[in-house]
Amino acid sequence: MAVPKKRTSASKKRIRKNF
């Protein structure tokens, strides 16, 4: 994942759908 860990905290579920 090319996203900061701070954003992965709350956007973990959204990042999985985006990536």
PDB file of C-alpha atoms in Angstrom:
ATOM      1  CA  MET A   1       0.000   0.000   0.000  1.00  0.00           C
ATOM      2  CA  ALA A   2       1.369   3.380  -0.983  1.00  0.00           C
ATOM      3  CA  VAL A   3      -0.477   5.238   1.760  1.00  0.00           C
ATOM      4  CA  PRO A   4       0.799   6.626   5.076  1.00  0.00           C
ATOM      5  CA  LYS A   5       0.113   4.549   8.182  1.00  0.00           C
ATOM      6  CA  LYS A   6      -1.890   7.429   9.661  1.00  0.00           C
ATOM      7  CA  ARG A   7      -4.420   7.219   6.791  1.00  0.00           C
ATOM      8  CA  THR A   8      -4.403   3.420   6.785  1.00  0.00           C
ATOM      9  CA  SER A   9      -5.741   3.523  10.349  1.00  0.00           C
ATOM     10  CA  ALA A  10      -9.200   4.806   9.375  1.00  0.00           C
ATOM     11  CA  SER A  11      -9.116   4.211   5.619  1.00  0.00           C
ATOM     12  CA  LYS A  12      -7.856   0.645   5.906  1.00  0.00           C
ATOM     13  CA  LYS A  13     -11.134  -0.734   4.547  1.00  0.00           C
ATOM     14  CA  ARG A  14     -11.389   1.967   1.853  1.00  0.00           C
ATOM     15  CA  ILE A  15      -7.755   1.532   0.774  1.00  0.00           C
ATOM     16  CA  ARG A  16      -8.325  -2.192   0.209  1.00  0.00           C
ATOM     17  CA  LYS A  17     -11.169  -1.418  -2.222  1.00  0.00           C
ATOM     18  CA  ASN A  18      -9.137   1.315  -3.948  1.00  0.00           C
ATOM     19  CA  PHE A  19      -6.034  -0.857  -4.285  1.00  0.00           C
TER      20      PHE A  19
END
